[in-house]
């Protein structure tokens, strides 16, 4: 899920009022000290600009902790700052797992494009062919919407994140949320535009994509991600957790801040089915970097399908973001573009990107919703800076 601080912020504001928060701590409980450390063998302790950005994320921007993993063909470096737990003050583990939110979408789109390459799905076929009768009502019509439009956010299908009922979710944050039920919440509202005539981010499209994958293959989108991506790439820290509210392995606590001066709320334990194929996965910096590298360099898709994924359209973003099929591109200040995604899920915000010549960077903070706009901006700046620093040749000795 992505950039829905207003909706989810309201949700967790109600959580505090209702007294159903898992746990909470005030911002004053967090020791705002920089614990950044490089773990690459022989790392000379550089990356001054990256350390500055991580320190800003965990001080001025208010996140408890942050992690950045940078990778190129020479190795990887992990930088951390702040804390994983505001009660114990434990530092952020360099091998942390975390909820990746909408960085799930490139995984789902990759599976769909594999099915396209196998001639089991046609990108420009109507959704109705695969999910008859599912997309109906209030002007929404699956006969007029294509699979491509779902993946590229050009379908006009309303975003379920604009219409979630906070009170309903708060009845039980550990409850299973069925994808069809979430889709129906969205389809109770009219489309945002006629299919193919605009661009607007919609997690609903990816919930439908997950349903479509299951209809075509007879297996869940999670099973298809495991057998087509996780297992072949050896992503041992990546999970499609289904209904499991736990995060396996070392991980930071996830926090939300329901108001500017409100105490932090621990939202680590939540049923990820509320994100589903639109944002329910768990991964790590190293695994996400490996995945993005394999994806953009053609290890997961046939050339024709990778070209389709990278056929972008403008989103209207002032930073030049363009969106393909589950993959976005942004310009780099040092030249060229990078490919990746961003993600938000209760307790976490992530961003990552890769270049075609083998550079990758992924960043995570354990705060969301409730972080300022500066948090997202500084995270994107860290990805850009990391990718540009990787480009520089090593200094002569």
CSV table of C-alpha atoms in Angstrom, one decimal:
chain,number,residue,atom,x,y,z
A,1,UNK,CA,0.0,0.0,0.0
A,2,UNK,CA,1.2,3.5,-0.7
A,3,UNK,CA,0.9,7.1,0.4
A,4,UNK,CA,-2.2,6.7,2.4
A,5,UNK,CA,-1.2,8.5,5.6
A,6,UNK,CA,-4.6,10.3,5.9
A,7,UNK,CA,-6.7,7.1,5.7
A,8,UNK,CA,-4.5,5.0,7.9
A,9,UNK,CA,-3.6,7.8,10.2
A,10,UNK,CA,-7.3,8.2,11.0
A,11,UNK,CA,-7.5,4.4,11.5
A,12,UNK,CA,-4.8,4.5,14.2
A,13,UNK,CA,-6.1,7.7,15.7
A,14,UNK,CA,-9.2,5.7,16.4
A,15,UNK,CA,-7.0,2.9,17.8
A,16,UNK,CA,-5.6,5.2,20.4
A,17,UNK,CA,-9.0,6.6,21.3
A,18,UNK,CA,-10.5,3.1,21.6
A,19,UNK,CA,-7.6,1.9,23.6
A,20,UNK,CA,-6.9,-1.1,21.3
A,21,UNK,CA,-3.3,-0.2,20.4
A,22,UNK,CA,-0.9,-3.1,20.8
A,23,UNK,CA,1.6,-0.9,22.7
A,24,UNK,CA,2.8,2.6,22.6
A,25,UNK,CA,5.7,4.8,23.6
A,26,UNK,CA,6.3,8.5,23.5
A,27,UNK,CA,8.8,10.0,21.1
A,28,UNK,CA,10.8,11.1,24.1
A,29,UNK,CA,11.4,7.5,24.9
A,30,UNK,CA,13.5,7.1,21.7
A,31,UNK,CA,17.3,7.7,22.1
A,32,UNK,CA,17.9,9.9,19.1
A,33,UNK,CA,21.5,8.8,18.5
A,34,UNK,CA,23.0,7.9,15.2
A,35,UNK,CA,24.0,4.2,15.2
A,36,UNK,CA,24.9,4.1,11.5
A,37,UNK,CA,27.4,1.4,10.6
A,38,UNK,CA,28.7,-0.1,7.4
A,39,UNK,CA,28.9,-3.9,7.3
A,40,UNK,CA,30.6,-4.3,3.9
A,41,UNK,CA,34.0,-6.0,4.3
A,42,UNK,CA,36.6,-3.3,4.0
A,43,UNK,CA,34.1,-0.4,4.1
A,44,UNK,CA,36.2,2.7,4.8
A,45,UNK,CA,33.4,4.3,6.8
A,46,UNK,CA,32.4,6.6,4.0
A,47,UNK,CA,28.8,7.4,2.8
A,48,UNK,CA,28.7,10.7,4.7
A,49,UNK,CA,25.7,12.0,2.8
A,50,UNK,CA,23.8,8.7,3.3
A,51,UNK,CA,24.6,8.7,7.0
A,52,UNK,CA,23.3,12.3,7.2
A,53,UNK,CA,20.0,11.3,5.6
A,54,UNK,CA,19.6,8.3,7.9
A,55,UNK,CA,20.3,10.5,10.9
A,56,UNK,CA,17.7,13.0,9.7
A,57,UNK,CA,15.1,10.3,9.3
A,58,UNK,CA,15.6,9.2,12.9
A,59,UNK,CA,15.7,12.7,14.3
A,60,UNK,CA,14.0,15.6,12.5
A,61,UNK,CA,11.6,13.3,10.6
A,62,UNK,CA,10.7,11.3,13.7
A,63,UNK,CA,11.2,7.7,12.7
A,64,UNK,CA,12.4,5.4,15.5
A,65,UNK,CA,14.8,3.5,13.2
A,66,UNK,CA,16.0,3.3,9.6
A,67,UNK,CA,17.9,0.8,7.5
A,68,UNK,CA,19.5,1.2,4.1
A,69,UNK,CA,21.2,-1.6,2.1
A,70,UNK,CA,23.3,-0.6,-0.9
A,71,UNK,CA,24.5,-3.3,-3.4
A,72,UNK,CA,26.5,-3.4,-6.5
A,73,UNK,CA,28.7,-6.0,-8.2
A,74,UNK,CA,31.5,-5.4,-5.7
A,75,UNK,CA,29.4,-6.2,-2.6
A,76,UNK,CA,26.9,-4.7,-0.2
A,77,UNK,CA,26.8,-2.2,2.6
A,78,UNK,CA,24.2,-1.8,5.3
A,79,UNK,CA,23.7,1.4,7.2
A,80,UNK,CA,21.4,1.7,10.2
A,81,UNK,CA,20.3,4.5,12.5
A,82,UNK,CA,18.0,4.8,15.5
A,83,UNK,CA,16.3,1.9,17.2
A,84,UNK,CA,14.2,-1.2,16.4
A,85,UNK,CA,12.3,-1.0,19.7
A,86,UNK,CA,11.5,2.2,21.5
A,87,UNK,CA,11.1,0.3,24.8
A,88,UNK,CA,14.3,-1.8,24.9
A,89,UNK,CA,16.2,0.7,22.7
A,90,UNK,CA,17.6,-2.2,20.7
A,91,UNK,CA,19.4,-1.1,17.6
A,92,UNK,CA,18.1,-1.9,14.1
A,93,UNK,CA,19.5,-5.3,13.1
A,94,UNK,CA,21.4,-5.2,9.8
A,95,UNK,CA,19.6,-8.3,8.6
A,96,UNK,CA,16.1,-7.0,9.5
A,97,UNK,CA,12.9,-8.2,7.9
A,98,UNK,CA,10.0,-5.8,7.5
A,99,UNK,CA,6.6,-5.3,5.9
A,100,UNK,CA,7.2,-4.0,2.4
A,101,UNK,CA,3.7,-2.7,1.5
A,102,UNK,CA,3.3,-1.8,-2.1
A,103,UNK,CA,6.7,-3.2,-3.0
A,104,UNK,CA,4.6,-6.3,-3.2
A,105,UNK,CA,3.2,-5.0,-6.5
A,106,UNK,CA,6.3,-5.7,-8.6
A,107,UNK,CA,6.3,-9.3,-7.4
A,108,UNK,CA,2.6,-9.7,-8.4
A,109,UNK,CA,3.2,-8.0,-11.8
A,110,UNK,CA,6.1,-10.2,-12.5
A,111,UNK,CA,4.0,-13.3,-12.0
A,112,UNK,CA,1.3,-11.9,-14.2
A,113,UNK,CA,3.8,-11.2,-17.0
A,114,UNK,CA,5.2,-14.7,-16.6
A,115,UNK,CA,1.6,-15.9,-17.4
A,116,UNK,CA,1.5,-13.6,-20.3
A,117,UNK,CA,4.7,-15.1,-21.6
A,118,UNK,CA,3.2,-18.5,-21.3
A,119,UNK,CA,0.1,-17.4,-23.3
A,120,UNK,CA,-2.1,-18.0,-20.3
A,121,UNK,CA,-3.1,-14.4,-19.9
A,122,UNK,CA,-3.4,-11.7,-22.6
A,123,UNK,CA,-2.4,-8.2,-21.4
A,124,UNK,CA,-5.0,-6.3,-23.4
A,125,UNK,CA,-7.8,-8.8,-22.8
A,126,UNK,CA,-10.7,-7.6,-20.6
A,127,UNK,CA,-10.6,-8.5,-17.0
A,128,UNK,CA,-14.1,-10.1,-17.5
A,129,UNK,CA,-12.5,-12.9,-19.5
A,130,UNK,CA,-10.7,-14.1,-16.3
A,131,UNK,CA,-13.0,-12.9,-13.5
A,132,UNK,CA,-16.5,-13.0,-15.0
A,133,UNK,CA,-19.0,-10.8,-13.1
A,134,UNK,CA,-16.5,-9.7,-10.5
A,135,UNK,CA,-16.0,-6.1,-11.6
A,136,UNK,CA,-19.5,-4.7,-11.7
A,137,UNK,CA,-21.6,-1.9,-10.2
A,138,UNK,CA,-21.6,1.9,-9.9
A,139,UNK,CA,-20.2,2.3,-13.4
A,140,UNK,CA,-17.3,-0.2,-12.9
A,141,UNK,CA,-17.3,-2.8,-15.7
A,142,UNK,CA,-14.7,-5.5,-16.1
A,143,UNK,CA,-15.7,-5.8,-19.8
A,144,UNK,CA,-14.2,-2.4,-20.4
A,145,UNK,CA,-11.0,-2.8,-18.3
A,146,UNK,CA,-7.9,-4.7,-19.4
A,147,UNK,CA,-5.3,-6.6,-17.4
A,148,UNK,CA,-2.7,-4.1,-18.5
A,149,UNK,CA,-4.8,-1.3,-17.0
A,150,UNK,CA,-5.0,-3.0,-13.7
A,151,UNK,CA,-1.2,-3.3,-13.5
A,152,UNK,CA,-0.6,0.2,-14.7
A,153,UNK,CA,-3.2,2.0,-12.6
A,154,UNK,CA,-5.0,3.3,-15.7
A,155,UNK,CA,-8.2,1.3,-15.0
A,156,UNK,CA,-10.1,4.0,-13.1
A,157,UNK,CA,-11.1,1.3,-10.5
A,158,UNK,CA,-11.6,3.1,-7.2
A,159,UNK,CA,-8.8,2.6,-4.6
A,160,UNK,CA,-10.0,0.5,-1.7
A,161,UNK,CA,-7.7,2.5,0.5
A,162,UNK,CA,-9.9,5.6,-0.1
A,163,UNK,CA,-12.9,3.7,1.3
A,164,UNK,CA,-11.8,1.5,4.1
A,165,UNK,CA,-13.8,1.7,7.3
A,166,UNK,CA,-11.4,2.3,10.2
A,167,UNK,CA,-14.0,1.2,12.8
A,168,UNK,CA,-14.5,-2.1,11.0
A,169,UNK,CA,-10.8,-2.9,10.9
A,170,UNK,CA,-10.3,-1.9,14.5
A,171,UNK,CA,-12.9,-4.5,15.6
A,172,UNK,CA,-10.1,-7.0,15.2
A,173,UNK,CA,-6.7,-6.0,13.6
A,174,UNK,CA,-5.9,-9.8,13.5
A,175,UNK,CA,-9.0,-10.7,11.4
A,176,UNK,CA,-8.7,-12.2,7.9
A,177,UNK,CA,-9.7,-9.8,5.1
A,178,UNK,CA,-10.9,-11.5,2.0
A,179,UNK,CA,-9.7,-10.0,-1.2
A,180,UNK,CA,-13.1,-10.2,-2.8
A,181,UNK,CA,-14.6,-8.3,0.2
A,182,UNK,CA,-12.0,-5.6,-0.1
A,183,UNK,CA,-12.7,-5.3,-3.8
A,184,UNK,CA,-16.4,-4.9,-3.2
A,185,UNK,CA,-15.7,-2.1,-0.8
A,186,UNK,CA,-14.0,-0.2,-3.6
A,187,UNK,CA,-16.6,-1.2,-6.3
A,188,UNK,CA,-19.4,0.3,-4.2
A,189,UNK,CA,-18.1,3.7,-5.5
A,190,UNK,CA,-17.9,5.0,-9.1
A,191,UNK,CA,-14.7,4.8,-11.1
A,192,UNK,CA,-12.3,7.7,-10.9
A,193,UNK,CA,-12.2,8.0,-14.7
A,194,UNK,CA,-13.0,6.1,-17.8
A,195,UNK,CA,-10.7,3.1,-18.3
A,196,UNK,CA,-7.5,4.1,-20.2
A,197,UNK,CA,-8.1,7.9,-20.0
A,198,UNK,CA,-6.1,8.7,-16.9
A,199,UNK,CA,-3.7,7.5,-14.2
A,200,UNK,CA,-4.4,7.1,-10.5
A,201,UNK,CA,-2.9,4.7,-8.1
A,202,UNK,CA,-5.3,1.9,-7.0
A,203,UNK,CA,-4.5,-1.0,-4.8
A,204,UNK,CA,-7.8,-2.5,-5.9
A,205,UNK,CA,-6.3,-3.3,-9.2
A,206,UNK,CA,-3.7,-5.5,-7.6
A,207,UNK,CA,-6.2,-7.3,-5.4
A,208,UNK,CA,-8.0,-8.1,-8.7
A,209,UNK,CA,-4.6,-9.2,-10.2
A,210,UNK,CA,-4.1,-11.6,-7.3
A,211,UNK,CA,-7.6,-13.0,-7.8
A,212,UNK,CA,-6.9,-13.4,-11.5
A,213,UNK,CA,-3.6,-15.2,-10.9
A,214,UNK,CA,-5.4,-17.7,-8.7
A,215,UNK,CA,-8.2,-18.2,-11.3
A,216,UNK,CA,-5.8,-18.9,-14.1
A,217,UNK,CA,-3.3,-21.1,-12.2
A,218,UNK,CA,-5.4,-22.7,-9.5
A,219,UNK,CA,-2.8,-21.5,-7.0
A,220,UNK,CA,-2.8,-18.4,-4.8
A,221,UNK,CA,-0.7,-15.4,-5.9
A,222,UNK,CA,1.6,-16.1,-2.9
A,223,UNK,CA,2.2,-19.7,-4.1
A,224,UNK,CA,3.0,-18.4,-7.5
A,225,UNK,CA,5.4,-15.8,-6.1
A,226,UNK,CA,7.2,-18.4,-4.1
A,227,UNK,CA,7.7,-20.9,-7.0
A,228,UNK,CA,8.5,-18.3,-9.7
A,229,UNK,CA,10.5,-15.7,-7.7
A,230,UNK,CA,11.4,-16.6,-4.1
A,231,UNK,CA,12.7,-20.1,-4.6
A,232,UNK,CA,14.6,-19.6,-7.9
A,233,UNK,CA,16.3,-16.5,-6.5
A,234,UNK,CA,17.0,-17.9,-3.1
A,235,UNK,CA,15.2,-15.1,-1.3
A,236,UNK,CA,15.4,-16.7,2.2
A,237,UNK,CA,14.1,-13.6,4.0
A,238,UNK,CA,11.0,-13.0,1.8
A,239,UNK,CA,7.5,-14.2,2.7
A,240,UNK,CA,3.9,-14.0,1.5
A,241,UNK,CA,2.5,-14.4,5.0
A,242,UNK,CA,-1.2,-14.9,4.3
A,243,UNK,CA,-2.9,-14.4,7.6
A,244,UNK,CA,0.2,-14.7,9.9
A,245,UNK,CA,0.6,-11.5,11.9
A,246,UNK,CA,4.2,-12.3,12.9
A,247,UNK,CA,7.4,-11.1,11.1
A,248,UNK,CA,9.8,-14.1,11.1
A,249,UNK,CA,13.5,-13.5,12.0
A,250,UNK,CA,15.1,-10.3,13.3
A,251,UNK,CA,12.9,-7.3,12.7
A,252,UNK,CA,12.1,-3.9,14.2
A,253,UNK,CA,8.8,-3.1,15.8
A,254,UNK,CA,6.5,-1.2,13.5
A,255,UNK,CA,5.0,2.0,14.8
A,256,UNK,CA,2.3,4.6,13.9
A,257,UNK,CA,1.9,8.1,15.1
A,258,UNK,CA,-1.7,9.1,15.1
A,259,UNK,CA,-1.0,12.8,15.6
A,260,UNK,CA,1.8,15.3,15.5
A,261,UNK,CA,2.5,15.2,19.2
A,262,UNK,CA,0.8,11.9,19.9
A,263,UNK,CA,2.6,8.9,21.4
A,264,UNK,CA,3.8,6.2,19.1
A,265,UNK,CA,1.6,3.1,18.8
A,266,UNK,CA,3.1,-0.3,18.3
A,267,UNK,CA,1.3,-1.9,15.2
A,268,UNK,CA,3.7,-4.7,14.6
A,269,UNK,CA,1.1,-7.4,14.9
A,270,UNK,CA,-1.5,-7.1,12.2
A,271,UNK,CA,-3.1,-9.6,9.8
A,272,UNK,CA,-1.4,-8.8,6.4
A,273,UNK,CA,-4.4,-10.0,4.4
A,274,UNK,CA,-5.7,-6.4,4.6
A,275,UNK,CA,-2.9,-5.6,2.1
A,276,UNK,CA,-3.0,-8.9,0.2
A,277,UNK,CA,-1.7,-8.9,-3.4
A,278,UNK,CA,-1.6,-5.1,-3.1
A,279,UNK,CA,0.8,-4.9,-0.1
A,280,UNK,CA,1.0,-7.9,2.2
A,281,UNK,CA,4.5,-9.2,1.8
A,282,UNK,CA,7.6,-9.2,4.1
A,283,UNK,CA,11.2,-9.0,2.9
A,284,UNK,CA,14.6,-7.5,3.7
A,285,UNK,CA,17.0,-5.0,2.1
A,286,UNK,CA,19.2,-7.7,0.7
A,287,UNK,CA,16.4,-9.8,-0.8
A,288,UNK,CA,14.6,-6.7,-2.3
A,289,UNK,CA,17.9,-5.6,-3.9
A,290,UNK,CA,18.4,-9.1,-5.3
A,291,UNK,CA,14.9,-9.2,-6.6
A,292,UNK,CA,15.0,-5.8,-8.3
A,293,UNK,CA,18.4,-6.6,-9.9
A,294,UNK,CA,17.2,-9.9,-11.2
A,295,UNK,CA,14.0,-8.3,-12.5
A,296,UNK,CA,15.5,-5.4,-14.4
A,297,UNK,CA,18.3,-7.4,-15.9
A,298,UNK,CA,16.0,-10.0,-17.4
A,299,UNK,CA,16.4,-13.0,-15.1
A,300,UNK,CA,12.7,-13.4,-14.3
A,301,UNK,CA,10.9,-12.4,-17.5
A,302,UNK,CA,11.3,-13.0,-21.2
A,303,UNK,CA,12.5,-9.9,-23.1
A,304,UNK,CA,9.1,-9.2,-24.6
A,305,UNK,CA,7.4,-9.2,-21.2
A,306,UNK,CA,10.1,-7.1,-19.6
A,307,UNK,CA,9.7,-4.5,-22.3
A,308,UNK,CA,6.0,-4.4,-21.6
A,309,UNK,CA,6.7,-3.9,-17.9
A,310,UNK,CA,9.1,-1.1,-18.6
A,311,UNK,CA,6.7,0.7,-21.0
A,312,UNK,CA,5.9,3.6,-18.7
A,313,UNK,CA,3.4,6.5,-18.7
A,314,UNK,CA,3.8,9.8,-16.8
A,315,UNK,CA,2.1,10.0,-13.4
A,316,UNK,CA,2.1,13.8,-13.2
A,317,UNK,CA,4.6,13.7,-10.3
A,318,UNK,CA,6.9,16.7,-10.2
A,319,UNK,CA,10.0,14.4,-9.7
A,320,UNK,CA,9.5,12.8,-13.1
A,321,UNK,CA,8.1,9.5,-11.8
A,322,UNK,CA,6.7,7.3,-14.6
A,323,UNK,CA,4.8,4.0,-14.1
A,324,UNK,CA,5.1,0.8,-16.1
A,325,UNK,CA,3.4,-2.5,-15.1
A,326,UNK,CA,4.0,-2.8,-11.3
A,327,UNK,CA,7.4,-1.0,-11.7
A,328,UNK,CA,8.1,2.7,-11.7
A,329,UNK,CA,11.1,4.7,-12.9
A,330,UNK,CA,12.5,8.0,-11.6
A,331,UNK,CA,15.4,10.1,-12.9
A,332,UNK,CA,18.8,10.1,-11.2
A,333,UNK,CA,20.7,13.3,-10.5
A,334,UNK,CA,23.9,11.7,-11.8
A,335,UNK,CA,22.2,10.7,-15.1
A,336,UNK,CA,19.9,8.0,-16.2
A,337,UNK,CA,16.9,6.5,-14.4
A,338,UNK,CA,16.3,3.8,-11.8
A,339,UNK,CA,13.5,1.2,-11.6
A,340,UNK,CA,11.8,0.3,-8.4
A,341,UNK,CA,8.8,1.0,-6.1
A,342,UNK,CA,7.8,2.4,-2.8
A,343,UNK,CA,5.6,0.9,-0.1
A,344,UNK,CA,3.6,1.8,3.0
A,345,UNK,CA,2.0,-0.7,5.4
A,346,UNK,CA,1.0,-0.1,9.0
A,347,UNK,CA,4.3,0.3,11.0
A,348,UNK,CA,6.7,0.6,8.0
A,349,UNK,CA,7.6,2.6,5.0
A,350,UNK,CA,10.0,1.3,2.3
A,351,UNK,CA,11.5,2.4,-1.0
A,352,UNK,CA,13.9,0.7,-3.4
A,353,UNK,CA,15.4,0.9,-6.8
A,354,UNK,CA,17.8,-0.7,-9.2
A,355,UNK,CA,19.7,0.4,-12.3
A,356,UNK,CA,20.3,-1.6,-15.4
A,357,UNK,CA,24.1,-1.7,-14.8
A,358,UNK,CA,23.8,-3.6,-11.5
A,359,UNK,CA,23.3,-1.0,-8.7
A,360,UNK,CA,20.6,-1.4,-6.1
A,361,UNK,CA,19.4,0.4,-2.9
A,362,UNK,CA,16.6,-0.3,-0.5
A,363,UNK,CA,15.6,1.7,2.5
A,364,UNK,CA,13.1,1.1,5.4
A,365,UNK,CA,11.9,3.1,8.4
A,366,UNK,CA,9.7,1.6,11.1
A,367,UNK,CA,7.1,4.4,11.2
A,368,UNK,CA,3.9,4.7,9.3
A,369,UNK,CA,1.4,6.2,9.1
A,370,UNK,CA,2.2,9.4,10.9
A,371,UNK,CA,5.5,10.3,9.4
A,372,UNK,CA,5.9,13.8,7.8
A,373,UNK,CA,6.2,14.3,4.0
A,374,UNK,CA,9.9,14.9,4.7
A,375,UNK,CA,10.2,11.3,5.7
A,376,UNK,CA,9.2,10.0,2.2
A,377,UNK,CA,11.3,12.7,0.5
A,378,UNK,CA,14.4,11.8,2.6
A,379,UNK,CA,13.9,8.1,1.8
A,380,UNK,CA,13.8,8.8,-1.9
A,381,UNK,CA,16.8,11.1,-1.6
A,382,UNK,CA,18.7,8.3,0.1
A,383,UNK,CA,17.9,5.8,-2.7
A,384,UNK,CA,19.0,8.3,-5.3
A,385,UNK,CA,22.2,9.2,-3.4
A,386,UNK,CA,23.1,5.6,-2.8
A,387,UNK,CA,22.6,4.7,-6.5
A,388,UNK,CA,24.7,7.6,-7.6
A,389,UNK,CA,27.5,6.9,-5.1
A,390,UNK,CA,27.7,3.3,-6.3
A,391,UNK,CA,28.4,4.7,-9.8
A,392,UNK,CA,31.6,6.5,-8.7
A,393,UNK,CA,34.9,4.6,-9.3
A,394,UNK,CA,36.8,3.7,-6.1
A,395,UNK,CA,39.4,6.2,-5.0
A,396,UNK,CA,43.0,5.3,-5.9
A,397,UNK,CA,45.3,4.4,-3.1
